[in-house]
Coordinates of C-alpha atoms in Angstrom, one line a residue:
M270 CA 17.3 -6.6 14.2
S271 CA 15.5 -8.0 11.2
S272 CA 13.7 -5.5 8.9
L273 CA 9.9 -5.7 9.5
K274 CA 7.0 -4.2 7.7
A275 CA 3.4 -4.0 8.6
S276 CA 1.1 -6.0 6.4
V277 CA -1.7 -4.2 4.8
V278 CA -5.3 -5.1 5.9
N279 CA -7.7 -5.1 3.1
P280 CA -10.4 -2.7 4.3
R281 CA -12.9 -4.1 1.9
L282 CA -12.7 -7.4 3.7
T283 CA -12.3 -6.6 7.3
G284 CA -12.9 -3.0 8.1
A285 CA -15.8 -0.6 8.7
L286 CA -16.1 3.0 9.3
R287 CA -16.1 4.1 13.0
R288 CA -15.7 7.8 13.8
S289 CA -17.6 10.7 15.0
C290 CA -20.7 10.8 12.8
Y291 CA -23.4 13.3 13.3
A292 CA -27.0 12.3 12.9
I293 CA -27.1 12.8 9.2
G294 CA -28.0 10.5 6.4
L295 CA -28.5 9.4 2.9
S296 CA -27.4 11.7 0.0
L297 CA -23.8 10.9 -1.1
A298 CA -20.8 12.9 0.0
L299 CA -17.7 12.0 -1.9
S300 CA -14.4 13.6 -1.6
T301 CA -10.9 12.7 -2.7
L302 CA -7.8 12.0 -1.4
S303 CA -6.7 7.4 3.2
T304 CA -6.1 3.4 4.1
Q305 CA -4.0 1.0 5.7
A306 CA -0.5 2.1 5.5
F307 CA 2.7 0.2 4.8
A308 CA 4.9 1.0 7.7
A309 CA 7.1 -0.9 10.2
C310 CA 4.3 -1.3 12.6
Q311 CA 0.5 -0.9 12.0
Y312 CA -1.7 0.7 14.6
T313 CA -5.4 0.1 14.3
V314 CA -8.4 1.6 16.0
T315 CA -10.7 -1.4 16.0
G316 CA -13.6 0.3 17.7
Q317 CA -14.6 3.4 19.6
W318 CA -17.7 5.0 21.4
S319 CA -18.3 8.1 23.4
N320 CA -15.7 7.6 26.1
G321 CA -13.7 4.6 25.1
F322 CA -11.8 2.7 22.3
T323 CA -10.2 -0.6 21.4
G324 CA -7.1 -1.0 19.2
S325 CA -4.4 -3.3 18.0
V326 CA -0.9 -3.3 16.5
K327 CA 0.1 -5.9 13.9
I328 CA 3.7 -6.7 13.0
T329 CA 4.8 -8.8 10.1
N330 CA 8.2 -10.2 9.4
D331 CA 8.8 -10.0 5.6
T332 CA 12.4 -11.0 5.7
A333 CA 14.0 -14.5 5.3
T334 CA 15.2 -14.6 9.0
A335 CA 13.3 -15.1 12.1
T336 CA 13.4 -12.2 14.6
T337 CA 13.4 -12.8 18.4
G338 CA 12.1 -10.3 20.9
W339 CA 10.3 -7.0 20.0
S340 CA 9.4 -3.8 21.7
L341 CA 7.8 -0.5 20.6
S342 CA 6.5 2.6 22.2
W343 CA 3.9 5.4 21.7
Q344 CA 2.5 8.4 23.4
Y345 CA -1.0 10.1 23.0
T346 CA -1.0 13.8 22.8
G347 CA -4.6 14.0 24.1
D348 CA -6.7 12.3 26.7
N349 CA -6.5 8.8 25.3
R350 CA -5.2 6.3 28.0
I351 CA -4.7 2.5 27.9
S352 CA -6.7 0.6 30.6
G353 CA -6.0 -3.0 29.6
S354 CA -4.2 -5.2 27.0
Y355 CA -3.8 -8.7 25.8
D356 CA -1.1 -10.8 24.1
V357 CA 1.6 -8.2 25.1
S358 CA 3.5 -6.9 28.1
M359 CA 2.4 -3.3 28.5
S360 CA 4.0 -0.8 30.7
G361 CA 4.0 3.0 31.3
T362 CA 1.2 5.6 31.7
N363 CA 1.7 7.6 28.5
P364 CA 4.1 7.1 27.0
Y365 CA 3.5 3.3 26.8
T366 CA 5.9 0.5 26.0
A367 CA 4.7 -2.7 24.5
K368 CA 7.0 -5.8 24.7
N369 CA 6.4 -9.3 23.4
A370 CA 4.7 -11.8 25.7
G371 CA 6.4 -15.1 26.5
W372 CA 4.8 -17.0 23.6
N373 CA 4.9 -14.4 20.7
G374 CA 8.5 -13.0 20.8
T375 CA 9.7 -14.9 17.8
I376 CA 8.3 -13.9 14.4
Q377 CA 9.1 -16.3 11.6
P378 CA 9.6 -15.1 8.1
N379 CA 6.3 -14.0 6.5
Q380 CA 4.5 -14.4 9.8
S381 CA 2.7 -11.8 11.9
V382 CA 2.0 -11.1 15.6
T383 CA -0.9 -8.9 16.8
F384 CA -1.6 -7.6 20.3
G385 CA -4.6 -5.6 21.4
F386 CA -5.7 -3.1 24.0
Q387 CA -8.6 -1.0 25.3
G388 CA -8.7 2.4 26.7
S389 CA -10.6 5.6 27.6
K390 CA -10.9 8.9 25.8
G391 CA -12.9 12.1 25.7
A392 CA -15.5 13.1 23.1
A393 CA -13.0 13.4 20.3
A394 CA -12.2 10.5 18.0
A395 CA -9.6 8.1 19.2
E396 CA -6.0 9.1 18.3
V397 CA -3.6 7.2 16.1
P398 CA -0.2 7.8 17.6
V399 CA 3.3 7.6 16.2
L400 CA 4.9 4.3 16.9
T401 CA 8.6 4.3 17.7
G402 CA 11.3 1.6 18.1
T403 CA 13.9 -0.2 16.1
L404 CA 11.3 -2.7 15.1
C405 CA 9.2 0.1 13.6
G406 CA 11.8 1.2 11.0
N407 CA 12.5 4.8 11.9
A408 CA 11.4 6.9 14.8
T409 CA 8.7 8.8 12.9
S410 CA 6.8 5.9 11.3
S411 CA 3.1 5.6 12.1
A412 CA 0.2 3.7 10.7
V413 CA -3.4 4.3 9.9
S414 CA -6.4 3.2 11.9
S415 CA -9.3 1.2 10.7
S416 CA -12.4 0.0 12.6
R417 CA -15.4 -2.3 12.5
S418 CA -18.5 -0.2 12.4
S419 CA -19.6 3.3 11.8
V420 CA -21.4 5.2 14.5
A421 CA -21.4 8.7 16.0
S422 CA -19.0 8.8 18.9
S423 CA -21.9 9.8 20.9
I424 CA -23.9 6.7 20.0
A425 CA -23.3 3.5 21.9
P426 CA -22.1 0.6 19.9
S427 CA -25.3 -1.3 20.6
S428 CA -27.4 1.2 18.7
I429 CA -26.4 -0.2 15.4
S430 CA -27.3 -3.6 14.1
S431 CA -24.4 -5.6 12.9
S432 CA -26.5 -6.9 10.0
S433 CA -26.8 -3.4 8.7
I434 CA -23.1 -2.7 8.5
A435 CA -21.4 -3.2 5.2
P436 CA -18.7 -5.7 5.7
S437 CA -16.2 -3.9 3.5
S438 CA -16.2 -0.5 5.1
S439 CA -13.3 0.8 7.2
S440 CA -12.1 4.0 8.5
R441 CA -9.8 5.9 10.7
S442 CA -9.7 8.2 13.6
S443 CA -8.0 11.6 13.9
L444 CA -4.4 11.1 13.2
V445 CA -1.6 12.3 15.6
S446 CA 1.8 12.6 14.1
S447 CA 4.9 14.8 14.2
S448 CA 3.7 16.5 11.0
A449 CA 5.0 19.2 8.9
P450 CA 3.2 22.5 8.9
S451 CA -0.2 22.6 7.4
S452 CA -0.5 23.6 3.7
R453 CA -3.4 24.4 1.4
S454 CA -4.4 22.8 -1.9
S455 CA -6.7 24.3 -4.5
M456 CA -8.6 23.5 -7.6
P457 CA -6.5 22.7 -10.7
S458 CA -4.7 25.7 -12.1
S459 CA -1.5 26.3 -13.8
S460 CA -0.2 28.4 -11.0
S461 CA -0.8 25.9 -8.3
V462 CA 0.3 22.7 -10.1
S463 CA 3.8 21.4 -10.7
S464 CA 5.3 18.1 -11.3
V465 CA 4.7 15.7 -8.4
D466 CA 6.7 12.8 -9.7
S467 CA 8.3 12.0 -13.0
G468 CA 6.0 9.0 -13.6
G469 CA 3.0 10.0 -11.4
W470 CA 1.1 7.8 -8.9
S471 CA -1.5 5.1 -9.3
L472 CA -4.3 4.5 -6.8
N473 CA -3.9 1.1 -5.0
S474 CA -7.6 0.1 -4.9
T475 CA -7.0 -2.9 -2.8
D476 CA -5.5 -0.9 0.0
S477 CA -7.9 2.1 -0.3
Y478 CA -11.4 2.7 1.0
L479 CA -14.3 5.1 0.8
N480 CA -17.1 4.8 3.2
F481 CA -20.4 6.8 3.7
V482 CA -23.0 6.7 6.5
T483 CA -26.8 6.9 6.2
T484 CA -29.4 7.8 8.8
K485 CA -33.0 6.8 8.6
N486 CA -35.8 7.4 11.0
T487 CA -33.6 9.9 12.9
H488 CA -31.6 7.4 14.9
N489 CA -30.9 4.4 12.7
V490 CA -27.3 4.8 11.5
E491 CA -25.8 2.5 9.0
A492 CA -22.3 2.2 7.3
H493 CA -21.8 1.6 3.6
N494 CA -19.0 1.8 1.1
F495 CA -18.0 1.5 -2.5
T496 CA -15.7 -1.4 -3.7
G497 CA -14.9 0.0 -7.1
L498 CA -12.2 2.8 -6.9
S499 CA -9.6 3.9 -9.4
G500 CA -7.5 6.9 -9.8
E501 CA -4.1 8.5 -10.2
I502 CA -2.0 11.6 -9.5
N503 CA -0.5 12.4 -12.9
P504 CA 3.0 13.8 -13.5
A505 CA 1.4 17.3 -13.7
G506 CA 0.0 17.0 -10.2
I507 CA -3.7 16.5 -11.1
A508 CA -5.2 13.8 -8.8
T509 CA -8.4 12.0 -9.9
L510 CA -10.6 9.5 -8.2
S511 CA -13.3 7.6 -10.0
I512 CA -16.0 5.9 -7.9
D513 CA -18.0 3.1 -9.6
L514 CA -21.5 3.8 -8.2
N515 CA -22.6 0.3 -9.3
S516 CA -20.2 -1.0 -6.7
V517 CA -22.2 0.5 -3.8
N518 CA -22.1 -2.0 -0.9
T519 CA -24.6 -1.8 2.0
G520 CA -24.6 -5.5 2.9
V521 CA -28.1 -5.9 1.5
A522 CA -28.5 -6.9 -2.1
L523 CA -31.9 -5.3 -2.5
R524 CA -30.8 -2.1 -0.9
D525 CA -27.8 -1.9 -3.2
Q526 CA -30.1 -2.3 -6.2
R527 CA -32.4 0.4 -5.0
M528 CA -29.5 2.8 -4.5
R529 CA -28.2 2.1 -8.0
D530 CA -31.6 2.6 -9.6
L531 CA -33.4 5.1 -7.5
L532 CA -30.7 7.3 -5.9
F533 CA -27.7 7.3 -8.2
E534 CA -29.6 6.3 -11.4
T535 CA -26.4 4.5 -12.6
I536 CA -27.8 3.8 -16.0
T537 CA -27.3 7.5 -16.7
Y538 CA -24.7 8.3 -14.1
P539 CA -22.5 5.3 -13.5
T540 CA -19.5 7.1 -12.0
A541 CA -18.7 9.8 -9.6
T542 CA -15.4 11.7 -10.2
V543 CA -13.2 13.8 -7.9
T544 CA -10.5 16.1 -9.3
L545 CA -7.9 17.9 -7.3
A546 CA -4.6 19.7 -7.9
V547 CA -1.8 18.5 -5.8
P548 CA 1.1 21.0 -5.4
A549 CA 4.5 19.3 -5.7
S550 CA 5.4 20.3 -2.2
V551 CA 2.6 18.2 -0.6
I552 CA 4.4 15.0 -1.6
G553 CA 7.8 16.0 -2.7
G554 CA 8.4 17.9 0.5
L555 CA 8.0 14.9 2.7
T556 CA 10.6 12.4 3.8
V557 CA 9.7 8.7 4.3
G558 CA 7.5 8.4 7.4
Q559 CA 6.8 12.1 7.6
S560 CA 3.2 13.5 7.2
S561 CA 1.5 16.9 6.8
Q562 CA -2.0 18.1 7.3
N563 CA -3.5 19.9 4.3
D564 CA -6.8 21.9 3.7
I565 CA -8.0 20.9 0.2
T566 CA -10.8 21.9 -2.1
A567 CA -11.7 19.2 -4.6
S568 CA -14.2 19.1 -7.5
L569 CA -16.8 16.4 -7.3
N570 CA -18.9 15.4 -10.2
L571 CA -21.9 13.3 -9.1
H572 CA -25.2 12.7 -10.7
G573 CA -24.4 15.1 -13.5
V574 CA -23.6 18.0 -11.1
T575 CA -20.2 19.4 -10.3
A576 CA -19.5 21.2 -7.1
N577 CA -16.6 21.9 -4.7
V578 CA -15.9 19.8 -1.7
T579 CA -13.6 21.2 1.1
T580 CA -12.0 19.2 3.8
R581 CA -8.8 18.5 5.7
V582 CA -6.6 15.6 4.9
L583 CA -3.4 14.0 6.3
V584 CA -0.8 13.1 3.7
Q585 CA 1.8 10.7 4.7
K586 CA 4.8 9.4 2.8
L587 CA 4.8 5.7 3.7
S588 CA 7.9 4.8 1.6
S589 CA 9.7 6.2 -1.4
T590 CA 7.1 4.7 -3.6
R591 CA 3.9 4.9 -1.5
V592 CA 1.8 7.8 -0.4
L593 CA -1.3 7.8 1.8
V594 CA -4.0 10.5 1.7
Q595 CA -6.7 10.3 4.4
S596 CA -9.6 12.3 5.7
L597 CA -9.2 14.0 9.1
A598 CA -12.8 14.9 9.5
P599 CA -16.1 13.6 8.1
V600 CA -16.9 15.2 4.6
L601 CA -20.5 16.2 4.5
T602 CA -22.6 16.7 1.3
K603 CA -26.2 17.6 0.9
A604 CA -28.6 15.7 -1.5
D605 CA -29.9 18.9 -3.1
T606 CA -26.4 20.0 -4.1
Y607 CA -26.2 17.0 -6.5
S608 CA -29.9 16.8 -7.5
L609 CA -30.3 13.7 -5.4
T610 CA -33.3 14.9 -3.3
N611 CA -35.9 13.0 -5.5
G612 CA -33.7 9.9 -5.3
V613 CA -33.7 10.1 -1.5
E614 CA -37.5 10.5 -1.5
A615 CA -37.9 7.5 -3.9
L616 CA -35.8 5.4 -1.5
R617 CA -37.8 6.5 1.5
A618 CA -41.1 5.6 -0.3
A619 CA -39.7 2.2 -1.5
V620 CA -38.7 1.2 2.0
G621 CA -41.8 2.7 3.6
I622 CA -40.0 4.5 6.4
A623 CA -40.7 7.9 8.0
S624 CA -37.5 9.7 7.0
I625 CA -34.1 9.5 5.4
N626 CA -31.7 12.3 6.2
A627 CA -30.5 14.1 3.2
S628 CA -26.8 14.5 4.1
V629 CA -24.1 12.0 4.8
P630 CA -20.5 12.0 6.3
V631 CA -17.9 10.3 4.1
D632 CA -14.6 8.9 5.3
F633 CA -11.8 7.9 3.0
A634 CA -8.2 6.5 2.9
L635 CA -6.4 6.4 -0.4
V636 CA -3.0 4.8 -1.0
F637 CA -1.1 5.8 -4.2
D638 CA 1.9 3.8 -5.5
A639 CA 4.6 5.4 -7.6
R640 CA 4.6 4.4 -11.3

């Protein structure tokens, strides 16, 4: 069987946050440390709502030889179930097996095939299962989901206008994997930090994303993101993420400018910075394809104020030179924590609306490449 690798979808071009979002809105919550993963097969949650979801799997042949015939399998640990599919021969009732259709069994070098499906679920976010099969590399490889718009799982998709969704957002749902035991991370200190890698890791900004959601007039939920991300995990194990606040992308140029001028005041505070200590065991203890869930506390400096942000992330070793760090739940931050209350009020007055909520959920997926 030819060696296959999933191509990375650029979330800044195709994705948008879709996950469980509470009715909360417009301060900025930023946390560090996931996105599209390089793996043998790429599983993507393309949409979800209160009791259903849609998804796809993309396979790319990056070898010099065509491969003929493919098959892969997965199983959901919760209540997710497939109800229909296209461009694939699907069988099973959890676990499921997907085999090529008659017209897409041959994958030429540097070409891809994609198949899709829809299903039902409960109130929780759609799962991202572990994909198995020869074609998927090893038996534990899995991929990260992305989706096309950001809404609360309890909000019907039609409640959000497509014109209000930033085209560059993307996200993921709660990951399911055969993960290593959970571990904890803390703020930088000499006792908690040890060498992660001899050369450290650099953020791959193309394959990473950071999205946030705003709510105005109680029920108007909109998804946005930042296109300017940079960062690293240095050899001492200190991870940093810099967010260029001037790169805010809401899909509306005037709104972007108002956020820069009235909310973030980027002339004075152009960048938000997240800092986190990464114990060596978090990355060094993983084999390729393995993942672990970790509770982390990071330091966020935003609008001249530094405060701690606590969340849970999934860390996955995608290859010997690539690591994914992805949020497993929305990260919430209040405007008053970062002296953004006046900015929120200034935005509300400028737009002439009744209210803008002063807290937002943030979703992120950060890919780091070894140096």
